[in-house]
Amino acid sequence: VERKLLHAMAHITGGGIAGNLCRVIPDGLTARIDLSRLRIPAIFRYIREQGGIREDEMLRTFNCGVGLVLVTGREHAEAVKRLVSRQCDCYEIGEIVSGQERVRMEGRMSW
């Protein structure tokens, strides 16, 4: 934060990725999330299977292993990943593009 590498952060709690990330995306921009990039912990697979829960409901209800989303410029992405990776798992799940919907989920999750 002190290096001004981040544009926004979203803590992913109830409401899932879309329900929380939409709060930090400005008008005219869309966070395009590639669901195939998510690294889903086994507990979420278990919950889905045992509860017979649809994927869209899982995404609305749980964070599916994504606890925090950091929004940075492409030019700072590698530096942010290096810094964050010192403390926890960090990987790209999408990009910011022009658009009217604040969050667009694309692709398929790999359960």
mmCIF file of N, CA and C in Angstrom:
data_model
loop_
_atom_site.group_PDB
_atom_site.id
_atom_site.type_symbol
_atom_site.label_atom_id
_atom_site.label_comp_id
_atom_site.label_asym_id
_atom_site.label_seq_id
_atom_site.Cartn_x
_atom_site.Cartn_y
_atom_site.Cartn_z
ATOM 1 N N VAL A 1 0.833 -1.188 0.000
ATOM 2 C CA VAL A 1 0.000 0.000 0.000
ATOM 3 C C VAL A 1 0.875 1.248 0.000
ATOM 4 N N GLU A 2 1.926 1.245 0.813
ATOM 5 C CA GLU A 2 2.795 2.418 0.900
ATOM 6 C C GLU A 2 3.478 2.730 -0.422
ATOM 7 N N ARG A 3 3.733 1.713 -1.224
ATOM 8 C CA ARG A 3 4.388 1.924 -2.519
ATOM 9 C C ARG A 3 3.399 2.326 -3.611
ATOM 10 N N LYS A 4 2.134 2.421 -3.253
ATOM 11 C CA LYS A 4 1.070 2.789 -4.197
ATOM 12 C C LYS A 4 0.981 1.820 -5.377
ATOM 13 N N LEU A 5 1.140 0.533 -5.076
ATOM 14 C CA LEU A 5 1.044 -0.502 -6.102
ATOM 15 C C LEU A 5 -0.392 -0.973 -6.311
ATOM 16 N N LEU A 6 -1.268 -0.693 -5.343
ATOM 17 C CA LEU A 6 -2.638 -1.199 -5.397
ATOM 18 C C LEU A 6 -3.632 -0.096 -5.723
ATOM 19 N N HIS A 7 -4.642 -0.465 -6.510
ATOM 20 C CA HIS A 7 -5.762 0.438 -6.784
ATOM 21 C C HIS A 7 -6.910 0.160 -5.825
ATOM 22 N N ALA A 8 -7.069 -1.105 -5.418
ATOM 23 C CA ALA A 8 -8.171 -1.481 -4.534
ATOM 24 C C ALA A 8 -7.911 -2.861 -3.944
ATOM 25 N N MET A 9 -8.646 -3.157 -2.857
ATOM 26 C CA MET A 9 -8.625 -4.480 -2.232
ATOM 27 C C MET A 9 -10.058 -4.838 -1.862
ATOM 28 N N ALA A 10 -10.401 -6.104 -1.978
ATOM 29 C CA ALA A 10 -11.724 -6.575 -1.574
ATOM 30 C C ALA A 10 -11.563 -7.838 -0.738
ATOM 31 N N HIS A 11 -12.076 -7.787 0.497
ATOM 32 C CA HIS A 11 -12.087 -8.947 1.385
ATOM 33 C C HIS A 11 -13.280 -9.811 0.968
ATOM 34 N N ILE A 12 -13.017 -11.050 0.584
ATOM 35 C CA ILE A 12 -14.069 -11.911 0.053
ATOM 36 C C ILE A 12 -14.676 -12.731 1.185
ATOM 37 N N THR A 13 -15.889 -12.339 1.558
ATOM 38 C CA THR A 13 -16.614 -12.987 2.652
ATOM 39 C C THR A 13 -17.931 -13.506 2.080
ATOM 40 N N GLY A 14 -18.983 -13.543 2.905
ATOM 41 C CA GLY A 14 -20.303 -13.918 2.400
ATOM 42 C C GLY A 14 -20.660 -13.034 1.214
ATOM 43 N N GLY A 15 -21.226 -13.617 0.204
ATOM 44 C CA GLY A 15 -21.501 -12.881 -1.031
ATOM 45 C C GLY A 15 -20.529 -13.260 -2.121
ATOM 46 N N GLY A 16 -19.465 -13.968 -1.746
ATOM 47 C CA GLY A 16 -18.500 -14.469 -2.716
ATOM 48 C C GLY A 16 -17.691 -13.391 -3.403
ATOM 49 N N ILE A 17 -16.992 -13.787 -4.449
ATOM 50 C CA ILE A 17 -16.098 -12.881 -5.170
ATOM 51 C C ILE A 17 -16.883 -11.726 -5.778
ATOM 52 N N ALA A 18 -17.906 -12.024 -6.563
ATOM 53 C CA ALA A 18 -18.658 -10.973 -7.259
ATOM 54 C C ALA A 18 -19.331 -10.014 -6.287
ATOM 55 N N GLY A 19 -19.920 -10.544 -5.222
ATOM 56 C CA GLY A 19 -20.646 -9.719 -4.267
ATOM 57 C C GLY A 19 -19.776 -8.768 -3.476
ATOM 58 N N ASN A 20 -18.500 -9.044 -3.386
ATOM 59 C CA ASN A 20 -17.584 -8.177 -2.645
ATOM 60 C C ASN A 20 -16.699 -7.345 -3.566
ATOM 61 N N LEU A 21 -16.239 -7.938 -4.654
ATOM 62 C CA LEU A 21 -15.363 -7.225 -5.579
ATOM 63 C C LEU A 21 -16.086 -6.059 -6.251
ATOM 64 N N CYS A 22 -17.385 -6.197 -6.497
ATOM 65 C CA CYS A 22 -18.145 -5.136 -7.168
ATOM 66 C C CYS A 22 -18.100 -3.820 -6.397
ATOM 67 N N ARG A 23 -17.853 -3.868 -5.119
ATOM 68 C CA ARG A 23 -17.825 -2.660 -4.281
ATOM 69 C C ARG A 23 -16.616 -1.771 -4.535
ATOM 70 N N VAL A 24 -15.568 -2.336 -5.129
ATOM 71 C CA VAL A 24 -14.337 -1.549 -5.317
ATOM 72 C C VAL A 24 -14.024 -1.257 -6.786
ATOM 73 N N ILE A 25 -14.888 -1.699 -7.690
ATOM 74 C CA ILE A 25 -14.670 -1.471 -9.124
ATOM 75 C C ILE A 25 -15.441 -0.220 -9.541
ATOM 76 N N PRO A 26 -14.760 0.778 -10.097
ATOM 77 C CA PRO A 26 -15.437 2.023 -10.478
ATOM 78 C C PRO A 26 -16.355 1.871 -11.697
ATOM 79 N N ASP A 27 -17.246 2.833 -11.862
ATOM 80 C CA ASP A 27 -18.110 2.884 -13.040
ATOM 81 C C ASP A 27 -17.271 2.840 -14.305
ATOM 82 N N GLY A 28 -17.771 2.140 -15.309
ATOM 83 C CA GLY A 28 -17.101 2.070 -16.599
ATOM 84 C C GLY A 28 -16.038 0.995 -16.703
ATOM 85 N N LEU A 29 -15.811 0.265 -15.602
ATOM 86 C CA LEU A 29 -14.819 -0.812 -15.610
ATOM 87 C C LEU A 29 -15.461 -2.122 -15.176
ATOM 88 N N THR A 30 -14.884 -3.216 -15.641
ATOM 89 C CA THR A 30 -15.353 -4.557 -15.300
ATOM 90 C C THR A 30 -14.167 -5.397 -14.847
ATOM 91 N N ALA A 31 -14.337 -6.067 -13.717
ATOM 92 C CA ALA A 31 -13.350 -7.064 -13.288
ATOM 93 C C ALA A 31 -13.768 -8.371 -13.954
ATOM 94 N N ARG A 32 -12.980 -8.816 -14.906
ATOM 95 C CA ARG A 32 -13.267 -10.059 -15.628
ATOM 96 C C ARG A 32 -12.505 -11.176 -14.920
ATOM 97 N N ILE A 33 -13.245 -12.069 -14.257
ATOM 98 C CA ILE A 33 -12.661 -13.147 -13.460
ATOM 99 C C ILE A 33 -12.709 -14.451 -14.247
ATOM 100 N N ASP A 34 -11.565 -15.104 -14.373
ATOM 101 C CA ASP A 34 -11.456 -16.387 -15.066
ATOM 102 C C ASP A 34 -11.580 -17.500 -14.025
ATOM 103 N N LEU A 35 -12.743 -18.111 -13.961
ATOM 104 C CA LEU A 35 -13.012 -19.132 -12.946
ATOM 105 C C LEU A 35 -12.084 -20.335 -13.041
ATOM 106 N N SER A 36 -11.535 -20.600 -14.212
ATOM 107 C CA SER A 36 -10.628 -21.743 -14.351
ATOM 108 C C SER A 36 -9.309 -21.513 -13.613
ATOM 109 N N ARG A 37 -9.032 -20.270 -13.232
ATOM 110 C CA ARG A 37 -7.790 -19.969 -12.509
ATOM 111 C C ARG A 37 -7.897 -20.165 -10.994
ATOM 112 N N LEU A 38 -9.118 -20.306 -10.486
ATOM 113 C CA LEU A 38 -9.284 -20.442 -9.041
ATOM 114 C C LEU A 38 -8.681 -21.749 -8.547
ATOM 115 N N ARG A 39 -7.972 -21.663 -7.439
ATOM 116 C CA ARG A 39 -7.394 -22.848 -6.786
ATOM 117 C C ARG A 39 -8.310 -23.201 -5.614
ATOM 118 N N ILE A 40 -9.192 -24.123 -5.852
ATOM 119 C CA ILE A 40 -10.261 -24.408 -4.899
ATOM 120 C C ILE A 40 -9.807 -25.447 -3.878
ATOM 121 N N PRO A 41 -9.782 -25.083 -2.591
ATOM 122 C CA PRO A 41 -9.409 -26.044 -1.550
ATOM 123 C C PRO A 41 -10.412 -27.205 -1.469
ATOM 124 N N ALA A 42 -9.927 -28.338 -1.046
ATOM 125 C CA ALA A 42 -10.733 -29.562 -0.990
ATOM 126 C C ALA A 42 -12.007 -29.400 -0.165
ATOM 127 N N ILE A 43 -11.987 -28.581 0.874
ATOM 128 C CA ILE A 43 -13.175 -28.426 1.721
ATOM 129 C C ILE A 43 -14.362 -27.908 0.925
ATOM 130 N N PHE A 44 -14.113 -27.042 -0.057
ATOM 131 C CA PHE A 44 -15.212 -26.504 -0.861
ATOM 132 C C PHE A 44 -15.762 -27.549 -1.828
ATOM 133 N N ARG A 45 -14.901 -28.423 -2.309
ATOM 134 C CA ARG A 45 -15.367 -29.540 -3.140
ATOM 135 C C ARG A 45 -16.278 -30.451 -2.307
ATOM 136 N N TYR A 46 -15.839 -30.723 -1.094
ATOM 137 C CA TYR A 46 -16.601 -31.578 -0.187
ATOM 138 C C TYR A 46 -17.974 -30.963 0.109
ATOM 139 N N ILE A 47 -17.993 -29.678 0.439
ATOM 140 C CA ILE A 47 -19.255 -28.990 0.728
ATOM 141 C C ILE A 47 -20.188 -29.070 -0.475
ATOM 142 N N ARG A 48 -19.638 -28.815 -1.651
ATOM 143 C CA ARG A 48 -20.449 -28.842 -2.876
ATOM 144 C C ARG A 48 -21.034 -30.226 -3.117
ATOM 145 N N GLU A 49 -20.200 -31.248 -3.000
ATOM 146 C CA GLU A 49 -20.656 -32.616 -3.247
ATOM 147 C C GLU A 49 -21.671 -33.076 -2.207
ATOM 148 N N GLN A 50 -21.365 -32.865 -0.939
ATOM 149 C CA GLN A 50 -22.241 -33.331 0.133
ATOM 150 C C GLN A 50 -23.572 -32.600 0.155
ATOM 151 N N GLY A 51 -23.542 -31.321 -0.202
ATOM 152 C CA GLY A 51 -24.766 -30.531 -0.180
ATOM 153 C C GLY A 51 -25.503 -30.489 -1.499
ATOM 154 N N GLY A 52 -24.903 -31.055 -2.542
ATOM 155 C CA GLY A 52 -25.530 -30.983 -3.856
ATOM 156 C C GLY A 52 -25.730 -29.538 -4.303
ATOM 157 N N ILE A 53 -24.737 -28.708 -4.047
ATOM 158 C CA ILE A 53 -24.852 -27.269 -4.300
ATOM 159 C C ILE A 53 -24.348 -26.935 -5.704
ATOM 160 N N ARG A 54 -25.133 -26.158 -6.429
ATOM 161 C CA ARG A 54 -24.744 -25.725 -7.773
ATOM 162 C C ARG A 54 -23.549 -24.767 -7.698
ATOM 163 N N GLU A 55 -22.787 -24.720 -8.789
ATOM 164 C CA GLU A 55 -21.604 -23.859 -8.847
ATOM 165 C C GLU A 55 -21.949 -22.390 -8.622
ATOM 166 N N ASP A 56 -23.006 -21.899 -9.240
ATOM 167 C CA ASP A 56 -23.366 -20.491 -9.072
ATOM 168 C C ASP A 56 -23.707 -20.174 -7.623
ATOM 169 N N GLU A 57 -24.338 -21.114 -6.930
ATOM 170 C CA GLU A 57 -24.660 -20.918 -5.515
ATOM 171 C C GLU A 57 -23.390 -20.953 -4.657
ATOM 172 N N MET A 58 -22.462 -21.836 -4.989
ATOM 173 C CA MET A 58 -21.182 -21.871 -4.273
ATOM 174 C C MET A 58 -20.479 -20.520 -4.393
ATOM 175 N N LEU A 59 -20.477 -19.957 -5.595
ATOM 176 C CA LEU A 59 -19.803 -18.675 -5.830
ATOM 177 C C LEU A 59 -20.485 -17.520 -5.104
ATOM 178 N N ARG A 60 -21.805 -17.594 -4.915
ATOM 179 C CA ARG A 60 -22.531 -16.536 -4.199
ATOM 180 C C ARG A 60 -22.390 -16.662 -2.686
ATOM 181 N N THR A 61 -22.181 -17.888 -2.215
ATOM 182 C CA THR A 61 -22.209 -18.147 -0.778
ATOM 183 C C THR A 61 -20.821 -18.178 -0.137
ATOM 184 N N PHE A 62 -19.852 -18.741 -0.837
ATOM 185 C CA PHE A 62 -18.518 -18.953 -0.273
ATOM 186 C C PHE A 62 -17.454 -18.200 -1.065
ATOM 187 N N ASN A 63 -16.299 -18.025 -0.439
ATOM 188 C CA ASN A 63 -15.184 -17.400 -1.171
ATOM 189 C C ASN A 63 -14.432 -18.415 -2.030
ATOM 190 N N CYS A 64 -14.719 -19.687 -1.869
ATOM 191 C CA CYS A 64 -14.107 -20.778 -2.652
ATOM 192 C C CYS A 64 -12.584 -20.705 -2.640
ATOM 193 N N GLY A 65 -12.030 -20.244 -1.519
ATOM 194 C CA GLY A 65 -10.584 -20.209 -1.353
ATOM 195 C C GLY A 65 -9.930 -18.884 -1.677
ATOM 196 N N VAL A 66 -10.697 -17.923 -2.171
ATOM 197 C CA VAL A 66 -10.150 -16.595 -2.483
ATOM 198 C C VAL A 66 -10.541 -15.667 -1.333
ATOM 199 N N GLY A 67 -9.593 -15.405 -0.442
ATOM 200 C CA GLY A 67 -9.893 -14.603 0.741
ATOM 201 C C GLY A 67 -9.782 -13.109 0.534
ATOM 202 N N LEU A 68 -8.940 -12.701 -0.407
ATOM 203 C CA LEU A 68 -8.708 -11.278 -0.644
ATOM 204 C C LEU A 68 -8.363 -11.095 -2.113
ATOM 205 N N VAL A 69 -8.958 -10.093 -2.739
ATOM 206 C CA VAL A 69 -8.623 -9.754 -4.122
ATOM 207 C C VAL A 69 -7.920 -8.405 -4.112
ATOM 208 N N LEU A 70 -6.761 -8.354 -4.739
ATOM 209 C CA LEU A 70 -6.002 -7.114 -4.884
ATOM 210 C C LEU A 70 -6.117 -6.654 -6.329
ATOM 211 N N VAL A 71 -6.386 -5.377 -6.519
ATOM 212 C CA VAL A 71 -6.485 -4.807 -7.864
ATOM 213 C C VAL A 71 -5.288 -3.891 -8.060
ATOM 214 N N THR A 72 -4.496 -4.187 -9.080
ATOM 215 C CA THR A 72 -3.287 -3.419 -9.358
ATOM 216 C C THR A 72 -3.170 -3.197 -10.859
ATOM 217 N N GLY A 73 -2.303 -2.307 -11.247
ATOM 218 C CA GLY A 73 -2.047 -2.111 -12.668
ATOM 219 C C GLY A 73 -1.202 -3.248 -13.210
ATOM 220 N N ARG A 74 -1.359 -3.538 -14.484
ATOM 221 C CA ARG A 74 -0.590 -4.608 -15.121
ATOM 222 C C ARG A 74 0.905 -4.413 -14.877
ATOM 223 N N GLU A 75 1.357 -3.152 -14.886
ATOM 224 C CA GLU A 75 2.781 -2.862 -14.717
ATOM 225 C C GLU A 75 3.301 -3.194 -13.320
ATOM 226 N N HIS A 76 2.389 -3.353 -12.353
ATOM 227 C CA HIS A 76 2.802 -3.665 -10.983
ATOM 228 C C HIS A 76 2.455 -5.093 -10.557
ATOM 229 N N ALA A 77 1.826 -5.856 -11.427
ATOM 230 C CA ALA A 77 1.323 -7.182 -11.049
ATOM 231 C C ALA A 77 2.418 -8.103 -10.517
ATOM 232 N N GLU A 78 3.540 -8.175 -11.189
ATOM 233 C CA GLU A 78 4.612 -9.080 -10.743
ATOM 234 C C GLU A 78 5.186 -8.646 -9.400
ATOM 235 N N ALA A 79 5.363 -7.348 -9.198
ATOM 236 C CA ALA A 79 5.885 -6.846 -7.921
ATOM 237 C C ALA A 79 4.920 -7.166 -6.785
ATOM 238 N N VAL A 80 3.634 -6.978 -7.018
ATOM 239 C CA VAL A 80 2.633 -7.280 -5.992
ATOM 240 C C VAL A 80 2.643 -8.774 -5.676
ATOM 241 N N LYS A 81 2.682 -9.619 -6.701
ATOM 242 C CA LYS A 81 2.719 -11.068 -6.460
ATOM 243 C C LYS A 81 3.950 -11.467 -5.658
ATOM 244 N N ARG A 82 5.092 -10.876 -5.971
ATOM 245 C CA ARG A 82 6.320 -11.192 -5.219
ATOM 246 C C ARG A 82 6.181 -10.793 -3.749
ATOM 247 N N LEU A 83 5.672 -9.599 -3.496
ATOM 248 C CA LEU A 83 5.529 -9.124 -2.119
ATOM 249 C C LEU A 83 4.539 -9.975 -1.329
ATOM 250 N N VAL A 84 3.383 -10.213 -1.887
ATOM 251 C CA VAL A 84 2.340 -10.957 -1.184
ATOM 252 C C VAL A 84 2.741 -12.416 -0.995
ATOM 253 N N SER A 85 3.421 -12.987 -1.970
ATOM 254 C CA SER A 85 3.815 -14.401 -1.903
ATOM 255 C C SER A 85 4.775 -14.702 -0.761
ATOM 256 N N ARG A 86 5.361 -13.685 -0.178
ATOM 257 C CA ARG A 86 6.215 -13.894 1.004
ATOM 258 C C ARG A 86 5.400 -14.383 2.198
ATOM 259 N N GLN A 87 4.116 -14.032 2.222
ATOM 260 C CA GLN A 87 3.266 -14.342 3.369
ATOM 261 C C GLN A 87 2.155 -15.347 3.075
ATOM 262 N N CYS A 88 1.686 -15.398 1.835
ATOM 263 C CA CYS A 88 0.574 -16.297 1.509
ATOM 264 C C CYS A 88 0.544 -16.589 0.010
ATOM 265 N N ASP A 89 -0.318 -17.513 -0.363
ATOM 266 C CA ASP A 89 -0.470 -17.887 -1.765
ATOM 267 C C ASP A 89 -1.083 -16.716 -2.531
ATOM 268 N N CYS A 90 -0.510 -16.381 -3.663
ATOM 269 C CA CYS A 90 -0.976 -15.243 -4.451
ATOM 270 C C CYS A 90 -0.895 -15.591 -5.933
ATOM 271 N N TYR A 91 -1.984 -15.373 -6.650
ATOM 272 C CA TYR A 91 -2.001 -15.672 -8.082
ATOM 273 C C TYR A 91 -3.071 -14.822 -8.761
ATOM 274 N N GLU A 92 -2.924 -14.630 -10.063
ATOM 275 C CA GLU A 92 -3.880 -13.836 -10.835
ATOM 276 C C GLU A 92 -5.135 -14.642 -11.127
ATOM 277 N N ILE A 93 -6.285 -13.957 -11.013
ATOM 278 C CA ILE A 93 -7.554 -14.611 -11.344
ATOM 279 C C ILE A 93 -8.319 -13.854 -12.426
ATOM 280 N N GLY A 94 -7.786 -12.743 -12.885
ATOM 281 C CA GLY A 94 -8.504 -12.000 -13.914
ATOM 282 C C GLY A 94 -7.835 -10.699 -14.268
ATOM 283 N N GLU A 95 -8.634 -9.811 -14.874
ATOM 284 C CA GLU A 95 -8.122 -8.521 -15.310
ATOM 285 C C GLU A 95 -9.236 -7.486 -15.275
ATOM 286 N N ILE A 96 -8.845 -6.224 -15.309
ATOM 287 C CA ILE A 96 -9.794 -5.118 -15.354
ATOM 288 C C ILE A 96 -9.875 -4.636 -16.798
ATOM 289 N N VAL A 97 -11.108 -4.533 -17.304
ATOM 290 C CA VAL A 97 -11.339 -4.092 -18.679
ATOM 291 C C VAL A 97 -12.456 -3.042 -18.676
ATOM 292 N N SER A 98 -12.603 -2.338 -19.783
ATOM 293 C CA SER A 98 -13.730 -1.416 -19.926
ATOM 294 C C SER A 98 -15.016 -2.222 -19.972
ATOM 295 N N GLY A 99 -16.065 -1.692 -19.363
ATOM 296 C CA GLY A 99 -17.346 -2.390 -19.387
ATOM 297 C C GLY A 99 -18.319 -1.797 -18.401
ATOM 298 N N GLN A 100 -19.559 -2.210 -18.499
ATOM 299 C CA GLN A 100 -20.623 -1.674 -17.648
ATOM 300 C C GLN A 100 -20.932 -2.541 -16.432
ATOM 301 N N GLU A 101 -20.699 -3.852 -16.536
ATOM 302 C CA GLU A 101 -20.944 -4.703 -15.368
ATOM 303 C C GLU A 101 -19.670 -4.719 -14.529
ATOM 304 N N ARG A 102 -19.786 -4.516 -13.259
ATOM 305 C CA ARG A 102 -18.595 -4.375 -12.411
ATOM 306 C C ARG A 102 -17.789 -5.660 -12.318
ATOM 307 N N VAL A 103 -18.462 -6.797 -12.304
ATOM 308 C CA VAL A 103 -17.768 -8.090 -12.227
ATOM 309 C C VAL A 103 -18.412 -9.043 -13.229
ATOM 310 N N ARG A 104 -17.582 -9.707 -14.008
ATOM 311 C CA ARG A 104 -18.069 -10.724 -14.944
ATOM 312 C C ARG A 104 -17.260 -11.998 -14.705
ATOM 313 N N MET A 105 -17.966 -13.066 -14.392
ATOM 314 C CA MET A 105 -17.338 -14.360 -14.169
ATOM 315 C C MET A 105 -17.354 -15.125 -15.485
ATOM 316 N N GLU A 106 -16.185 -15.626 -15.898
ATOM 317 C CA GLU A 106 -16.061 -16.358 -17.158
ATOM 318 C C GLU A 106 -15.363 -17.688 -16.914
ATOM 319 N N GLY A 107 -15.562 -18.617 -17.823
ATOM 320 C CA GLY A 107 -14.892 -19.905 -17.717
ATOM 321 C C GLY A 107 -15.599 -20.845 -16.759
ATOM 322 N N ARG A 108 -14.947 -21.944 -16.477
ATOM 323 C CA ARG A 108 -15.508 -22.975 -15.605
ATOM 324 C C ARG A 108 -14.544 -23.277 -14.470
ATOM 325 N N MET A 109 -15.099 -23.484 -13.306
ATOM 326 C CA MET A 109 -14.288 -23.865 -12.156
ATOM 327 C C MET A 109 -13.845 -25.315 -12.318
ATOM 328 N N SER A 110 -12.660 -25.611 -11.833
ATOM 329 C CA SER A 110 -12.128 -26.967 -11.892
ATOM 330 C C SER A 110 -12.310 -27.612 -10.523
ATOM 331 N N TRP A 111 -13.407 -28.325 -10.377
ATOM 332 C CA TRP A 111 -13.701 -28.966 -9.096
ATOM 333 C C TRP A 111 -12.910 -30.244 -8.964
#
